[in-house]
C-alpha cells in the first residue's frame, strides 16, 4: 500500500491555519484533492506545517472518517500508510502519532 499520487487528483480547496478535529492549528495548511473513482469520489487531505509536509489522510467523501493515513517523519520520510485516521494531540502544540506509537511534534 502506498500514499496517493496527487497528480491523479484535482485540487479541491486549500485552508491556511486549518483545523484538525475541530481545533484550529496556526501554521497548519490543509490542501484537499478529489477524483472520481467509479460512482464514488476519492478524497485526499495533505497537511503541511510551516511549509513542511506532515501527513496525508485519504478515503472517500461519503465516509465519516478517513480510510488511511501516512505521516512524514523529517528523518525517515513518509512512513507506511496506516488504516484509519491519524492520532493527533494538542496538549503542548500539535503532534501526530507515528506508526510505531511515538509522537512527532510538529507545532508549538
mmCIF file of N, CA and C in Angstrom:
data_model
loop_
_atom_site.group_PDB
_atom_site.id
_atom_site.type_symbol
_atom_site.label_atom_id
_atom_site.label_comp_id
_atom_site.label_asym_id
_atom_site.label_seq_id
_atom_site.Cartn_x
_atom_site.Cartn_y
_atom_site.Cartn_z
ATOM 1 N N UNK A 1 0.850 -1.175 0.000
ATOM 2 C CA UNK A 1 0.000 0.000 0.000
ATOM 3 C C UNK A 1 0.898 1.242 0.000
ATOM 4 N N UNK A 2 0.574 2.211 -0.848
ATOM 5 C CA UNK A 2 1.367 3.430 -0.959
ATOM 6 C C UNK A 2 0.482 4.653 -0.743
ATOM 7 N N UNK A 3 1.130 5.795 -0.546
ATOM 8 C CA UNK A 3 0.361 7.027 -0.414
ATOM 9 C C UNK A 3 -0.183 7.408 -1.791
ATOM 10 N N UNK A 4 -1.290 8.137 -1.829
ATOM 11 C CA UNK A 4 -1.886 8.507 -3.111
ATOM 12 C C UNK A 4 -0.959 9.382 -3.959
ATOM 13 N N UNK A 5 -1.037 9.184 -5.262
ATOM 14 C CA UNK A 5 -0.315 10.006 -6.230
ATOM 15 C C UNK A 5 -1.205 11.210 -6.540
ATOM 16 N N UNK A 6 -0.849 12.360 -5.995
ATOM 17 C CA UNK A 6 -1.705 13.540 -6.146
ATOM 18 C C UNK A 6 -1.802 14.044 -7.572
ATOM 19 N N UNK A 7 -0.919 13.591 -8.464
ATOM 20 C CA UNK A 7 -1.027 14.006 -9.866
ATOM 21 C C UNK A 7 -2.258 13.405 -10.530
ATOM 22 N N UNK A 8 -2.867 12.403 -9.898
ATOM 23 C CA UNK A 8 -4.074 11.789 -10.449
ATOM 24 C C UNK A 8 -5.345 12.391 -9.848
ATOM 25 N N UNK A 9 -5.185 13.410 -8.999
ATOM 26 C CA UNK A 9 -6.302 14.084 -8.343
ATOM 27 C C UNK A 9 -6.390 15.527 -8.831
ATOM 28 N N UNK A 10 -7.520 16.155 -8.576
ATOM 29 C CA UNK A 10 -7.750 17.553 -8.912
ATOM 30 C C UNK A 10 -7.800 18.349 -7.612
ATOM 31 N N UNK A 11 -7.087 19.484 -7.529
ATOM 32 C CA UNK A 11 -7.185 20.306 -6.319
ATOM 33 C C UNK A 11 -8.635 20.706 -6.060
ATOM 34 N N UNK A 12 -9.051 20.607 -4.810
ATOM 35 C CA UNK A 12 -10.431 20.931 -4.428
ATOM 36 C C UNK A 12 -10.484 22.244 -3.645
ATOM 37 N N UNK A 13 -9.677 22.343 -2.585
ATOM 38 C CA UNK A 13 -9.620 23.586 -1.802
ATOM 39 C C UNK A 13 -8.394 23.553 -0.896
ATOM 40 N N UNK A 14 -7.989 24.728 -0.445
ATOM 41 C CA UNK A 14 -6.867 24.865 0.482
ATOM 42 C C UNK A 14 -7.308 25.718 1.662
ATOM 43 N N UNK A 15 -6.804 25.372 2.837
ATOM 44 C CA UNK A 15 -7.164 26.092 4.056
ATOM 45 C C UNK A 15 -5.891 26.429 4.836
ATOM 46 N N UNK A 16 -5.511 27.717 4.871
ATOM 47 C CA UNK A 16 -4.387 28.108 5.732
ATOM 48 C C UNK A 16 -4.880 28.125 7.179
ATOM 49 N N UNK A 17 -4.012 27.881 8.125
ATOM 50 C CA UNK A 17 -4.402 27.811 9.539
ATOM 51 C C UNK A 17 -5.606 26.889 9.699
ATOM 52 N N UNK A 18 -5.431 25.676 9.197
ATOM 53 C CA UNK A 18 -6.508 24.692 9.164
ATOM 54 C C UNK A 18 -6.856 24.189 10.558
ATOM 55 N N UNK A 19 -8.058 23.662 10.652
ATOM 56 C CA UNK A 19 -8.432 22.999 11.896
ATOM 57 C C UNK A 19 -8.228 21.498 11.703
ATOM 58 N N UNK A 20 -7.934 20.845 12.793
ATOM 59 C CA UNK A 20 -7.800 19.399 12.771
ATOM 60 C C UNK A 20 -8.638 18.872 13.915
ATOM 61 N N UNK A 21 -9.666 18.071 13.569
ATOM 62 C CA UNK A 21 -10.611 17.540 14.544
ATOM 63 C C UNK A 21 -11.204 18.662 15.387
ATOM 64 N N UNK A 22 -11.512 19.786 14.727
ATOM 65 C CA UNK A 22 -12.183 20.895 15.388
ATOM 66 C C UNK A 22 -11.287 21.891 16.090
ATOM 67 N N UNK A 23 -9.979 21.664 16.106
ATOM 68 C CA UNK A 23 -9.048 22.582 16.747
ATOM 69 C C UNK A 23 -8.225 23.290 15.681
ATOM 70 N N UNK A 24 -8.302 24.626 15.643
ATOM 71 C CA UNK A 24 -7.522 25.398 14.675
ATOM 72 C C UNK A 24 -6.052 25.339 15.076
ATOM 73 N N UNK A 25 -5.197 25.046 14.100
ATOM 74 C CA UNK A 25 -3.756 24.948 14.341
ATOM 75 C C UNK A 25 -3.074 26.014 13.484
ATOM 76 N N UNK A 26 -2.675 27.153 14.082
ATOM 77 C CA UNK A 26 -1.985 28.183 13.310
ATOM 78 C C UNK A 26 -0.723 27.612 12.654
ATOM 79 N N UNK A 27 -0.558 27.892 11.360
ATOM 80 C CA UNK A 27 0.596 27.389 10.622
ATOM 81 C C UNK A 27 0.370 26.065 9.927
ATOM 82 N N UNK A 28 -0.759 25.408 10.226
ATOM 83 C CA UNK A 28 -1.082 24.134 9.581
ATOM 84 C C UNK A 28 -1.917 24.416 8.335
ATOM 85 N N UNK A 29 -1.415 24.041 7.189
ATOM 86 C CA UNK A 29 -2.128 24.235 5.928
ATOM 87 C C UNK A 29 -2.691 22.892 5.477
ATOM 88 N N UNK A 30 -3.935 22.910 5.037
ATOM 89 C CA UNK A 30 -4.581 21.705 4.523
ATOM 90 C C UNK A 30 -4.938 21.926 3.063
ATOM 91 N N UNK A 31 -4.456 21.048 2.202
ATOM 92 C CA UNK A 31 -4.802 21.063 0.785
ATOM 93 C C UNK A 31 -5.593 19.798 0.495
ATOM 94 N N UNK A 32 -6.773 19.971 -0.073
ATOM 95 C CA UNK A 32 -7.649 18.840 -0.341
ATOM 96 C C UNK A 32 -7.755 18.591 -1.841
ATOM 97 N N UNK A 33 -7.764 17.330 -2.200
ATOM 98 C CA UNK A 33 -7.803 16.889 -3.596
ATOM 99 C C UNK A 33 -8.904 15.858 -3.751
ATOM 100 N N UNK A 34 -9.462 15.787 -4.977
ATOM 101 C CA UNK A 34 -10.519 14.816 -5.262
ATOM 102 C C UNK A 34 -10.354 14.227 -6.647
ATOM 103 N N UNK A 35 -10.982 13.069 -6.836
ATOM 104 C CA UNK A 35 -11.082 12.456 -8.164
ATOM 105 C C UNK A 35 -12.232 11.461 -8.152
ATOM 106 N N UNK A 36 -12.797 11.256 -9.327
ATOM 107 C CA UNK A 36 -13.852 10.252 -9.463
ATOM 108 C C UNK A 36 -13.224 8.866 -9.364
ATOM 109 N N UNK A 37 -13.927 7.970 -8.684
ATOM 110 C CA UNK A 37 -13.495 6.582 -8.545
ATOM 111 C C UNK A 37 -14.747 5.729 -8.686
ATOM 112 N N UNK A 38 -15.095 5.432 -9.936
ATOM 113 C CA UNK A 38 -16.365 4.752 -10.183
ATOM 114 C C UNK A 38 -17.496 5.692 -9.841
ATOM 115 N N UNK A 39 -18.417 5.222 -9.006
ATOM 116 C CA UNK A 39 -19.543 6.058 -8.588
ATOM 117 C C UNK A 39 -19.245 6.852 -7.317
ATOM 118 N N UNK A 40 -18.037 6.727 -6.799
ATOM 119 C CA UNK A 40 -17.653 7.436 -5.576
ATOM 120 C C UNK A 40 -16.622 8.521 -5.902
ATOM 121 N N UNK A 41 -16.379 9.388 -4.936
ATOM 122 C CA UNK A 41 -15.370 10.427 -5.087
ATOM 123 C C UNK A 41 -14.296 10.189 -4.032
ATOM 124 N N UNK A 42 -13.084 9.918 -4.510
ATOM 125 C CA UNK A 42 -11.942 9.735 -3.617
ATOM 126 C C UNK A 42 -11.433 11.103 -3.188
ATOM 127 N N UNK A 43 -10.964 11.194 -1.951
ATOM 128 C CA UNK A 43 -10.507 12.460 -1.399
ATOM 129 C C UNK A 43 -9.195 12.251 -0.652
ATOM 130 N N UNK A 44 -8.293 13.228 -0.784
ATOM 131 C CA UNK A 44 -7.019 13.219 -0.062
ATOM 132 C C UNK A 44 -6.831 14.577 0.591
ATOM 133 N N UNK A 45 -6.425 14.564 1.851
ATOM 134 C CA UNK A 45 -6.023 15.779 2.539
ATOM 135 C C UNK A 45 -4.522 15.725 2.762
ATOM 136 N N UNK A 46 -3.811 16.743 2.294
ATOM 137 C CA UNK A 46 -2.362 16.828 2.518
ATOM 138 C C UNK A 46 -2.131 17.995 3.472
ATOM 139 N N UNK A 47 -1.506 17.711 4.602
ATOM 140 C CA UNK A 47 -1.294 18.705 5.641
ATOM 141 C C UNK A 47 0.190 19.047 5.741
ATOM 142 N N UNK A 48 0.470 20.344 5.813
ATOM 143 C CA UNK A 48 1.853 20.791 5.992
ATOM 144 C C UNK A 48 1.870 21.817 7.116
ATOM 145 N N UNK A 49 2.980 21.839 7.835
ATOM 146 C CA UNK A 49 3.145 22.797 8.916
ATOM 147 C C UNK A 49 4.328 23.694 8.589
ATOM 148 N N UNK A 50 4.055 24.984 8.435
ATOM 149 C CA UNK A 50 5.081 25.961 8.063
ATOM 150 C C UNK A 50 5.879 25.504 6.846
ATOM 151 N N UNK A 51 5.159 24.966 5.852
ATOM 152 C CA UNK A 51 5.764 24.573 4.586
ATOM 153 C C UNK A 51 6.313 23.162 4.535
ATOM 154 N N UNK A 52 6.360 22.453 5.671
ATOM 155 C CA UNK A 52 6.893 21.093 5.685
ATOM 156 C C UNK A 52 5.752 20.083 5.666
ATOM 157 N N UNK A 53 5.728 19.166 4.673
ATOM 158 C CA UNK A 53 4.671 18.143 4.646
ATOM 159 C C UNK A 53 4.689 17.305 5.923
ATOM 160 N N UNK A 54 3.517 17.153 6.540
ATOM 161 C CA UNK A 54 3.415 16.436 7.810
ATOM 162 C C UNK A 54 2.652 15.124 7.658
ATOM 163 N N UNK A 55 1.516 15.166 6.985
ATOM 164 C CA UNK A 55 0.737 13.946 6.844
ATOM 165 C C UNK A 55 -0.234 14.047 5.688
ATOM 166 N N UNK A 56 -0.680 12.882 5.252
ATOM 167 C CA UNK A 56 -1.746 12.770 4.265
ATOM 168 C C UNK A 56 -2.786 11.814 4.829
ATOM 169 N N UNK A 57 -4.044 12.139 4.604
ATOM 170 C CA UNK A 57 -5.145 11.272 5.019
ATOM 171 C C UNK A 57 -6.089 11.154 3.835
ATOM 172 N N UNK A 58 -6.606 9.941 3.583
ATOM 173 C CA UNK A 58 -7.428 9.758 2.404
ATOM 174 C C UNK A 58 -8.535 8.743 2.625
ATOM 175 N N UNK A 59 -9.489 8.798 1.705
ATOM 176 C CA UNK A 59 -10.660 7.924 1.739
ATOM 177 C C UNK A 59 -11.640 8.403 0.685
ATOM 178 N N UNK A 60 -12.921 8.402 1.038
ATOM 179 C CA UNK A 60 -13.971 8.828 0.126
ATOM 180 C C UNK A 60 -14.836 9.879 0.803
ATOM 181 N N UNK A 61 -15.367 10.805 0.012
ATOM 182 C CA UNK A 61 -16.126 11.917 0.587
ATOM 183 C C UNK A 61 -17.386 11.447 1.306
ATOM 184 N N UNK A 62 -17.905 10.263 0.982
ATOM 185 C CA UNK A 62 -19.118 9.779 1.640
ATOM 186 C C UNK A 62 -18.820 9.045 2.950
ATOM 187 N N UNK A 63 -17.554 8.968 3.350
ATOM 188 C CA UNK A 63 -17.175 8.331 4.603
ATOM 189 C C UNK A 63 -17.060 9.378 5.709
ATOM 190 N N UNK A 64 -17.421 8.993 6.918
ATOM 191 C CA UNK A 64 -17.331 9.906 8.050
ATOM 192 C C UNK A 64 -15.882 10.173 8.431
ATOM 193 N N UNK A 65 -15.038 9.155 8.357
ATOM 194 C CA UNK A 65 -13.628 9.278 8.735
ATOM 195 C C UNK A 65 -12.749 8.802 7.588
ATOM 196 N N UNK A 66 -11.469 9.131 7.665
ATOM 197 C CA UNK A 66 -10.539 8.713 6.612
ATOM 198 C C UNK A 66 -10.300 7.205 6.672
ATOM 199 N N UNK A 67 -9.991 6.647 5.522
ATOM 200 C CA UNK A 67 -9.711 5.217 5.433
ATOM 201 C C UNK A 67 -8.286 4.896 5.858
ATOM 202 N N UNK A 68 -7.342 5.760 5.455
ATOM 203 C CA UNK A 68 -5.929 5.535 5.730
ATOM 204 C C UNK A 68 -5.225 6.875 5.904
ATOM 205 N N UNK A 69 -4.021 6.796 6.444
ATOM 206 C CA UNK A 69 -3.181 7.998 6.558
ATOM 207 C C UNK A 69 -1.719 7.592 6.574
ATOM 208 N N UNK A 70 -0.855 8.564 6.317
ATOM 209 C CA UNK A 70 0.588 8.368 6.387
ATOM 210 C C UNK A 70 1.213 9.636 6.957
ATOM 211 N N UNK A 71 2.239 9.450 7.781
ATOM 212 C CA UNK A 71 2.935 10.556 8.434
ATOM 213 C C UNK A 71 4.312 10.717 7.796
ATOM 214 N N UNK A 72 4.722 11.960 7.617
ATOM 215 C CA UNK A 72 6.031 12.257 7.043
ATOM 216 C C UNK A 72 7.007 12.606 8.164
ATOM 217 N N UNK A 73 7.853 11.658 8.534
ATOM 218 C CA UNK A 73 8.880 11.865 9.549
ATOM 219 C C UNK A 73 10.023 12.631 8.887
ATOM 220 N N UNK A 74 10.480 13.760 9.474
ATOM 221 C CA UNK A 74 11.527 14.547 8.815
ATOM 222 C C UNK A 74 12.856 13.804 8.667
ATOM 223 N N UNK A 75 13.089 12.763 9.449
ATOM 224 C CA UNK A 75 14.326 11.997 9.366
ATOM 225 C C UNK A 75 14.183 10.807 8.417
ATOM 226 N N UNK A 76 13.067 10.074 8.536
ATOM 227 C CA UNK A 76 12.883 8.837 7.773
ATOM 228 C C UNK A 76 11.965 8.969 6.561
ATOM 229 N N UNK A 77 11.379 10.129 6.353
ATOM 230 C CA UNK A 77 10.481 10.334 5.219
ATOM 231 C C UNK A 77 9.089 9.773 5.481
ATOM 232 N N UNK A 78 8.351 9.576 4.404
ATOM 233 C CA UNK A 78 6.976 9.089 4.508
ATOM 234 C C UNK A 78 6.962 7.687 5.100
ATOM 235 N N UNK A 79 6.165 7.524 6.140
ATOM 236 C CA UNK A 79 6.000 6.230 6.788
ATOM 237 C C UNK A 79 4.950 5.421 6.037
ATOM 238 N N UNK A 80 4.921 4.133 6.287
ATOM 239 C CA UNK A 80 3.936 3.263 5.636
ATOM 240 C C UNK A 80 2.524 3.706 6.012
ATOM 241 N N UNK A 81 1.601 3.659 5.053
ATOM 242 C CA UNK A 81 0.220 4.004 5.358
ATOM 243 C C UNK A 81 -0.368 3.103 6.452
ATOM 244 N N UNK A 82 -1.254 3.692 7.241
ATOM 245 C CA UNK A 82 -1.910 3.017 8.348
ATOM 246 C C UNK A 82 -3.412 3.172 8.160
ATOM 247 N N UNK A 83 -4.173 2.147 8.501
ATOM 248 C CA UNK A 83 -5.630 2.232 8.408
ATOM 249 C C UNK A 83 -6.176 3.239 9.405
ATOM 250 N N UNK A 84 -7.231 3.934 9.013
ATOM 251 C CA UNK A 84 -7.917 4.861 9.892
ATOM 252 C C UNK A 84 -7.327 6.256 9.886
ATOM 253 N N UNK A 85 -7.875 7.084 10.759
ATOM 254 C CA UNK A 85 -7.436 8.475 10.879
ATOM 255 C C UNK A 85 -6.178 8.556 11.735
ATOM 256 N N UNK A 86 -5.376 9.604 11.524
ATOM 257 C CA UNK A 86 -4.161 9.754 12.331
ATOM 258 C C UNK A 86 -4.488 10.126 13.769
ATOM 259 N N UNK A 87 -3.641 9.686 14.683
ATOM 260 C CA UNK A 87 -3.742 10.130 16.063
ATOM 261 C C UNK A 87 -3.082 11.490 16.176
ATOM 262 N N UNK A 88 -3.768 12.426 16.756
ATOM 263 C CA UNK A 88 -3.208 13.768 16.962
ATOM 264 C C UNK A 88 -3.445 14.174 18.404
ATOM 265 N N UNK A 89 -2.628 15.095 18.873
ATOM 266 C CA UNK A 89 -2.858 15.666 20.200
ATOM 267 C C UNK A 89 -2.462 17.138 20.176
ATOM 268 N N UNK A 90 -3.046 17.871 21.116
ATOM 269 C CA UNK A 90 -2.864 19.310 21.160
ATOM 270 C C UNK A 90 -2.440 19.787 22.545
ATOM 271 N N UNK A 91 -1.949 18.890 23.394
ATOM 272 C CA UNK A 91 -1.640 19.255 24.772
ATOM 273 C C UNK A 91 -0.477 20.230 24.889
ATOM 274 N N UNK A 92 0.511 20.144 24.023
ATOM 275 C CA UNK A 92 1.654 21.066 24.055
ATOM 276 C C UNK A 92 2.064 21.325 22.611
ATOM 277 N N UNK A 93 1.206 21.984 21.861
ATOM 278 C CA UNK A 93 1.416 22.170 20.435
ATOM 279 C C UNK A 93 0.642 21.123 19.659
ATOM 280 N N UNK A 94 1.085 20.854 18.457
ATOM 281 C CA UNK A 94 0.418 19.894 17.572
ATOM 282 C C UNK A 94 1.367 18.725 17.351
ATOM 283 N N UNK A 95 0.890 17.510 17.582
ATOM 284 C CA UNK A 95 1.713 16.317 17.396
ATOM 285 C C UNK A 95 0.892 15.241 16.690
ATOM 286 N N UNK A 96 1.577 14.423 15.890
ATOM 287 C CA UNK A 96 0.946 13.331 15.143
ATOM 288 C C UNK A 96 1.619 12.028 15.564
ATOM 289 N N UNK A 97 0.816 10.967 15.747
ATOM 290 C CA UNK A 97 1.363 9.674 16.151
ATOM 291 C C UNK A 97 1.950 8.946 14.945
ATOM 292 N N UNK A 98 3.205 8.502 15.100
ATOM 293 C CA UNK A 98 3.870 7.691 14.079
ATOM 294 C C UNK A 98 3.377 6.253 14.173
ATOM 295 N N UNK A 99 3.552 5.447 13.129
ATOM 296 C CA UNK A 99 3.036 4.067 13.136
ATOM 297 C C UNK A 99 3.497 3.223 14.323
ATOM 298 N N UNK A 100 4.731 3.419 14.792
ATOM 299 C CA UNK A 100 5.225 2.609 15.910
ATOM 300 C C UNK A 100 4.762 3.126 17.267
ATOM 301 N N UNK A 101 4.020 4.241 17.277
ATOM 302 C CA UNK A 101 3.434 4.748 18.511
ATOM 303 C C UNK A 101 4.073 5.995 19.068
ATOM 304 N N UNK A 102 5.266 6.365 18.606
ATOM 305 C CA UNK A 102 5.910 7.604 19.054
ATOM 306 C C UNK A 102 5.141 8.799 18.512
ATOM 307 N N UNK A 103 5.332 9.957 19.158
ATOM 308 C CA UNK A 103 4.699 11.183 18.713
ATOM 309 C C UNK A 103 5.691 12.066 17.982
ATOM 310 N N UNK A 104 5.271 12.575 16.829
ATOM 311 C CA UNK A 104 6.057 13.532 16.059
ATOM 312 C C UNK A 104 5.475 14.908 16.359
ATOM 313 N N UNK A 105 6.214 15.726 17.071
ATOM 314 C CA UNK A 105 5.746 17.076 17.406
ATOM 315 C C UNK A 105 6.050 17.989 16.234
ATOM 316 N N UNK A 106 5.030 18.653 15.718
ATOM 317 C CA UNK A 106 5.196 19.496 14.539
ATOM 318 C C UNK A 106 4.849 20.955 14.796
ATOM 319 N N UNK A 107 4.328 21.283 15.925
ATOM 320 C CA UNK A 107 3.984 22.670 16.189
ATOM 321 C C UNK A 107 3.901 22.961 17.658
ATOM 322 N N UNK A 108 4.181 24.181 18.009
ATOM 323 C CA UNK A 108 4.080 24.586 19.411
ATOM 324 C C UNK A 108 3.354 25.899 19.501
#
